[in-house]
Short mmCIF file of C-alpha atoms and ligand atoms in Angstrom, two decimals:
data_model
loop_
_atom_site.label_atom_id
_atom_site.label_comp_id
_atom_site.label_asym_id
_atom_site.label_seq_id
_atom_site.Cartn_x
_atom_site.Cartn_y
_atom_site.Cartn_z
CA UNK A 9 -0.02 0.54 -0.11
CA UNK A 10 1.21 3.59 -1.02
CA UNK A 11 2.52 5.39 2.35
CA UNK A 12 3.92 8.68 2.78
CA UNK A 13 6.06 7.80 5.75
CA UNK A 14 8.27 5.21 6.29
CA UNK A 15 7.38 4.79 9.71
CA UNK A 16 5.10 2.08 11.54
CA UNK A 17 2.51 2.86 13.47
CA UNK A 18 3.53 2.77 16.90
CA UNK A 19 1.87 0.35 19.79
CA UNK A 20 -0.08 2.67 22.23
CA UNK A 21 -0.90 1.54 26.11
CA UNK A 22 -2.55 3.22 29.12
CA UNK A 23 0.21 4.28 30.26
CA UNK A 24 2.70 6.68 28.20
CA UNK A 25 5.47 4.28 27.41
CA UNK A 26 7.68 7.73 26.84
CA UNK A 27 6.81 10.94 28.32
CA UNK A 28 8.90 14.09 27.63
CA UNK A 29 8.54 17.43 29.63
CA UNK A 30 9.42 20.91 29.04
CA UNK A 31 10.01 22.18 33.43
CA UNK A 32 8.67 25.59 33.53
CA UNK A 33 7.64 28.25 35.37
CA UNK A 34 10.43 27.74 38.09
CA UNK A 35 11.11 31.54 37.73
CA UNK A 36 7.44 32.58 38.21
CA UNK A 37 7.01 30.49 41.14
CA UNK A 38 10.04 31.98 43.20
CA UNK A 39 9.44 35.26 42.06
CA UNK A 40 5.34 35.15 43.17
CA UNK A 41 6.97 34.21 46.67
CA UNK A 42 9.24 37.32 46.54
CA UNK A 43 12.33 34.80 46.46
CA UNK A 44 15.53 35.19 43.86
CA UNK A 45 14.40 32.85 40.49
CA UNK A 46 17.31 30.78 41.30
CA UNK A 47 15.21 29.34 44.50
CA UNK A 48 12.31 28.13 41.77
CA UNK A 49 15.17 26.02 40.30
CA UNK A 50 16.60 24.56 43.19
CA UNK A 51 12.93 23.72 44.67
CA UNK A 52 12.43 22.61 40.60
CA UNK A 53 15.23 19.53 41.15
CA UNK A 54 12.67 17.75 44.01
CA UNK A 55 9.88 17.80 41.32
CA UNK A 56 12.36 16.15 39.05
CA UNK A 57 12.97 13.60 41.77
CA UNK A 58 9.34 12.93 42.33
CA UNK A 59 8.48 12.34 38.59
CA UNK A 60 11.25 9.83 38.20
CA UNK A 61 10.07 8.23 41.15
CA UNK A 62 6.20 8.36 39.62
CA UNK A 63 7.36 7.15 36.49
CA UNK A 64 9.40 4.45 37.98
CA UNK A 65 6.39 3.50 39.74
CA UNK A 66 4.05 3.27 36.90
CA UNK A 67 5.79 1.53 34.31
CA UNK A 68 7.00 4.59 32.22
CA UNK A 69 10.11 3.51 30.38
CA UNK A 70 11.45 6.71 29.06
CA UNK A 71 11.12 10.07 30.89
CA UNK A 72 12.72 12.88 29.30
CA UNK A 73 13.00 16.30 31.09
CA UNK A 74 14.11 19.56 29.33
CA UNK A 75 16.52 20.95 31.76
CA UNK A 76 18.61 23.74 29.80
CA UNK A 77 18.05 24.92 26.36
CA UNK A 78 20.35 25.79 23.97
CA UNK A 79 18.68 29.28 23.87
CA UNK A 80 18.98 29.41 27.70
CA UNK A 81 22.70 30.95 27.48
CA UNK A 82 20.77 34.04 26.74
CA UNK A 83 19.72 34.25 30.37
CA UNK A 84 21.41 36.30 33.11
CA UNK A 85 25.63 34.83 33.90
CA UNK A 86 24.45 34.36 37.71
CA UNK A 87 21.39 32.70 36.79
CA UNK A 88 23.58 29.99 33.66
CA UNK A 89 26.48 29.85 36.62
CA UNK A 90 23.37 28.77 39.36
CA UNK A 91 21.67 26.67 36.99
CA UNK A 92 25.36 24.44 36.03
CA UNK A 93 25.89 24.26 39.83
CA UNK A 94 22.76 22.78 40.37
CA UNK A 95 23.12 20.37 37.69
CA UNK A 96 26.81 19.42 38.91
CA UNK A 97 25.48 19.06 42.38
CA UNK A 98 22.47 16.78 41.24
CA UNK A 99 25.23 14.40 39.33
CA UNK A 100 26.88 13.70 42.23
CA UNK A 101 24.43 13.19 44.56
CA UNK A 102 21.45 11.64 43.16
CA UNK A 103 23.68 8.91 40.84
CA UNK A 104 23.18 6.69 44.14
CA UNK A 105 19.13 6.95 44.44
CA UNK A 106 18.81 6.52 40.51
CA UNK A 107 21.03 3.21 40.78
CA UNK A 108 18.61 1.86 43.65
CA UNK A 109 15.47 2.78 41.36
CA UNK A 110 17.25 0.83 38.58
CA UNK A 111 17.37 4.11 36.54
CA UNK A 112 19.54 4.43 33.44
CA UNK A 113 20.40 8.30 32.86
CA UNK A 114 21.04 9.50 29.47
CA UNK A 115 22.08 13.31 28.62
CA UNK A 116 21.76 14.57 25.11
CA UNK A 117 22.98 17.66 23.72
CA UNK A 118 25.94 19.82 22.90
CA UNK A 119 28.06 18.88 26.21
CA UNK A 120 30.94 20.25 24.55
CA UNK A 121 29.83 23.80 25.94
CA UNK A 122 30.05 22.92 29.31
CA UNK A 123 32.71 23.02 31.70
CA UNK A 124 35.55 20.09 31.73
CA UNK A 125 34.26 19.08 35.52
CA UNK A 126 30.63 18.86 34.44
CA UNK A 127 31.34 17.06 30.95
CA UNK A 128 33.71 14.50 32.80
CA UNK A 129 30.91 14.01 35.78
CA UNK A 130 27.94 13.15 32.87
CA UNK A 131 30.16 10.58 31.43
CA UNK A 132 30.75 9.09 35.13
CA UNK A 133 27.12 8.77 35.97
CA UNK A 134 26.29 7.54 32.29
CA UNK A 135 28.87 4.60 32.49
CA UNK A 136 27.56 3.96 36.03
CA UNK A 137 23.68 3.48 35.56
CA UNK A 138 24.48 2.20 31.93
CA UNK A 139 23.79 -1.54 33.33
CA UNK A 140 19.89 -0.45 34.70
CA UNK A 141 16.98 -0.71 32.44
CA UNK A 142 13.67 -0.08 34.49
CA UNK A 143 13.55 3.52 33.49
CA UNK A 144 15.57 5.60 30.75
CA UNK A 145 16.11 8.79 32.18
CA UNK A 146 17.38 11.55 29.47
CA UNK A 147 18.22 14.84 30.26
CA UNK A 148 18.01 17.50 27.76
CA UNK A 149 20.58 19.98 28.26
CA UNK A 150 22.46 22.53 25.94
CA UNK A 151 19.66 20.86 23.77
CA UNK A 152 17.82 21.83 20.61
CA UNK A 153 15.70 20.58 18.34
CA UNK A 154 17.24 22.16 15.71
CA UNK A 155 20.53 21.51 16.75
CA UNK A 156 19.87 17.99 16.85
CA UNK A 157 18.46 17.79 13.39
CA UNK A 158 21.65 19.64 12.04
CA UNK A 159 23.99 17.68 13.64
CA UNK A 160 21.78 14.49 12.67
CA UNK A 161 22.41 15.57 9.11
CA UNK A 162 26.31 16.27 9.72
CA UNK A 163 26.81 12.81 11.57
CA UNK A 164 24.90 11.03 8.54
CA UNK A 165 26.57 12.04 5.39
CA UNK A 166 29.94 12.18 7.15
CA UNK A 167 29.14 8.23 7.86
CA UNK A 168 27.82 8.12 4.36
CA UNK A 169 28.83 10.39 2.18
CA UNK A 170 27.10 8.03 -0.70
CA UNK A 171 23.70 9.48 0.20
CA UNK A 172 24.50 13.15 -0.88
CA UNK A 173 24.79 11.85 -4.37
CA UNK A 174 21.76 9.55 -3.98
CA UNK A 175 19.04 11.87 -1.34
CA UNK A 176 16.34 9.27 -2.40
CA UNK A 177 17.58 6.72 0.04
CA UNK A 178 17.73 9.05 2.68
CA UNK A 179 14.74 7.20 4.28
CA UNK A 180 13.39 8.24 7.84
CA UNK A 181 14.38 5.16 9.46
CA UNK A 182 18.15 6.45 8.17
CA UNK A 183 18.13 9.91 8.97
CA UNK A 184 16.72 9.21 12.82
CA UNK A 185 19.38 6.69 13.58
CA UNK A 186 21.58 9.69 13.53
CA UNK A 187 19.11 11.52 16.07
CA UNK A 188 20.63 11.99 19.53
CA UNK A 189 18.02 9.86 21.15
CA UNK A 190 18.22 7.26 18.22
CA UNK A 191 17.93 4.47 20.69
CA UNK A 192 14.28 5.61 22.26
CA UNK A 193 11.04 5.44 20.85
CA UNK A 194 9.37 9.05 20.06
CA UNK A 195 7.67 10.59 23.03
CA UNK A 196 3.81 9.47 23.69
CA UNK A 197 2.85 12.42 26.13
CA UNK A 198 4.09 15.98 26.15
CA UNK A 199 4.10 17.97 29.58
CA UNK A 200 4.70 21.66 29.52
CA UNK A 201 4.09 22.83 32.84
CA UNK A 202 4.50 26.66 33.48
CA UNK A 203 1.26 27.87 31.42
CA UNK A 204 2.97 28.43 28.15
CA UNK A 205 1.65 26.95 25.31
CA UNK A 206 5.06 26.18 22.99
CA UNK A 207 7.52 23.73 22.30
CA UNK A 208 10.48 25.97 22.41
CA UNK A 209 12.86 24.25 20.46
CA UNK A 210 12.29 20.31 22.59
CA UNK A 211 12.41 17.59 20.76
CA UNK A 212 10.87 18.97 17.33
CA UNK A 213 11.32 16.39 15.22
CA UNK A 214 10.49 13.41 17.48
CA UNK A 215 7.41 14.99 18.93
CA UNK A 216 5.33 14.73 15.65
CA UNK A 217 2.35 12.54 16.82
CA UNK A 218 3.11 13.47 20.49
CA UNK A 219 -0.02 14.09 22.72
CA UNK A 220 0.46 18.04 23.69
CA UNK A 221 -0.55 18.33 27.70
CA UNK A 222 -0.49 21.67 28.58
CA UNK A 223 -0.74 23.10 32.68
CA UNK A 224 -0.46 26.20 34.26
CA UNK A 225 1.16 24.50 37.51
CA UNK A 226 4.48 25.46 37.73
CA UNK A 227 7.02 23.12 37.75
CA UNK A 228 8.04 23.42 41.39
CA UNK A 229 4.59 22.51 42.08
CA UNK A 230 4.12 19.52 40.37
CA UNK A 231 4.01 16.32 42.04
CA UNK A 232 2.57 12.99 41.71
CA UNK A 233 -1.12 14.22 41.65
CA UNK A 234 -0.33 16.44 38.50
CA UNK A 235 1.40 13.53 37.06
CA UNK A 236 -1.67 11.01 37.04
CA UNK A 237 -3.74 13.54 35.65
CA UNK A 238 -2.14 13.92 32.75
CA UNK A 239 -1.49 10.35 32.50
CA UNK A 240 -5.44 10.19 32.94
CA UNK A 241 -6.20 12.65 30.29
CA UNK A 242 -3.35 10.97 28.19
CA UNK A 243 -5.58 7.85 28.25
CA UNK A 244 -8.54 9.12 26.80
CA UNK A 245 -7.02 10.68 23.59
CA UNK A 246 -7.43 8.54 20.75
CA UNK A 247 -4.10 8.37 19.05
CA UNK A 248 -5.44 7.84 15.12
CA UNK A 249 -1.97 8.42 13.27
CA UNK A 250 -3.77 9.78 10.52
CA UNK A 251 -6.22 7.17 10.12
CA UNK A 252 -9.93 7.46 10.98
CA UNK A 253 -11.65 6.97 14.18
CA UNK A 254 -14.13 4.16 12.71
CA UNK A 255 -10.59 2.44 11.50
CA UNK A 256 -9.23 1.98 15.02
CA UNK A 257 -12.76 1.38 15.94
CA UNK A 258 -12.90 -1.83 14.04
CA UNK A 259 -9.61 -2.89 15.02
CA UNK A 260 -10.15 -2.72 18.80
CA UNK A 261 -13.34 -5.02 18.70
CA UNK A 262 -11.17 -7.60 16.87
C1 LIG B 303 12.60 26.46 33.82
O1 LIG B 303 11.90 27.71 34.05
C2 LIG B 303 13.66 26.34 33.68
C3 LIG B 303 14.95 26.62 32.70
C4 LIG B 303 14.27 26.98 31.55
C5 LIG B 303 15.70 25.99 33.39
P1 LIG B 303 11.95 29.19 33.79
O2 LIG B 303 13.20 29.60 34.41
O3 LIG B 303 11.90 28.99 32.60
O4 LIG B 303 10.73 29.79 34.55
P2 LIG B 303 10.06 31.08 33.85
O5 LIG B 303 9.25 30.20 32.83
O6 LIG B 303 10.53 32.26 34.33
O7 LIG B 303 8.78 31.01 35.27
C1 LIG B 304 12.26 25.75 27.50
O1 LIG B 304 12.04 26.78 28.50
C2 LIG B 304 13.48 25.33 28.28
C3 LIG B 304 13.49 24.29 29.57
C4 LIG B 304 12.53 24.35 30.46
C5 LIG B 304 14.53 24.30 29.79
P1 LIG B 304 12.07 28.42 28.39
O2 LIG B 304 11.45 29.14 29.61
O3 LIG B 304 13.49 28.80 28.21
O4 LIG B 304 11.03 28.72 27.38
P2 LIG B 304 10.57 29.94 26.65
O5 LIG B 304 11.70 31.07 26.55
O6 LIG B 304 9.59 31.06 27.40
O7 LIG B 304 10.17 29.38 25.07
MG1 LIG B 305 10.68 29.72 31.26
#
């Protein structure tokens, strides 16, 4: 049958297999309390811990968190420094807990921009948790969806230079194998906290068919009840992937 996509229709289930979150609203959470923005980032680390625990408990296999975008360097230097410090601290303090929970850590993004100490900690934490398989926790740091597409294109052409003269051979599956999260299925559920309804250069290729959930809740206030609410909302979506509702209903009554 003719198809516009080289991609198989993914299996869907009641619990999303892959959840991707833009953790937004830390600064506003703090400003509302007359605290410095950085207090919101520090508090946000607790929400990360809770999200990992809840996802592990519920059987989510992949949790991807946007921690620092390629555009966040535009922020005041003190805020960027504090965010880097929090990242270092989290890597130093949380790896043991990840181990206990069977969590494998991945960090994606252009890591070359980070100071050598942070780069070394990232490599170490990834290696230490590499044998875990219960939940894949991916932190997107100095990540941008456009960067990802460009780096994939560059790596693909470097590895397979013949594709430059035979572009018709570039299938989605070939290209995708060079994206920074090639090992993970695409996200089923995307959550953005903090009230904005935009994707802000997160996984722009991979979110093509994700269900998009937006909440006004600020990230430091986002806990298990809020995550369960998002999952409940997700369970009631009809994921058609281009087909009609009637086609899905015939399939599910078989
Ligand atoms: C998200 O919270 C955290 C990062 C981008 C690092 P913000 O810092 O963007 O919080 P708001 O959007 O200003 O409230
Ligand atoms: C997106 O949040 C990036 C992260 C949460 C890391 P921003 O707060 O930076 O996004 P914009 O600038 O409002 O789009
Ligand atoms: Mg923000």
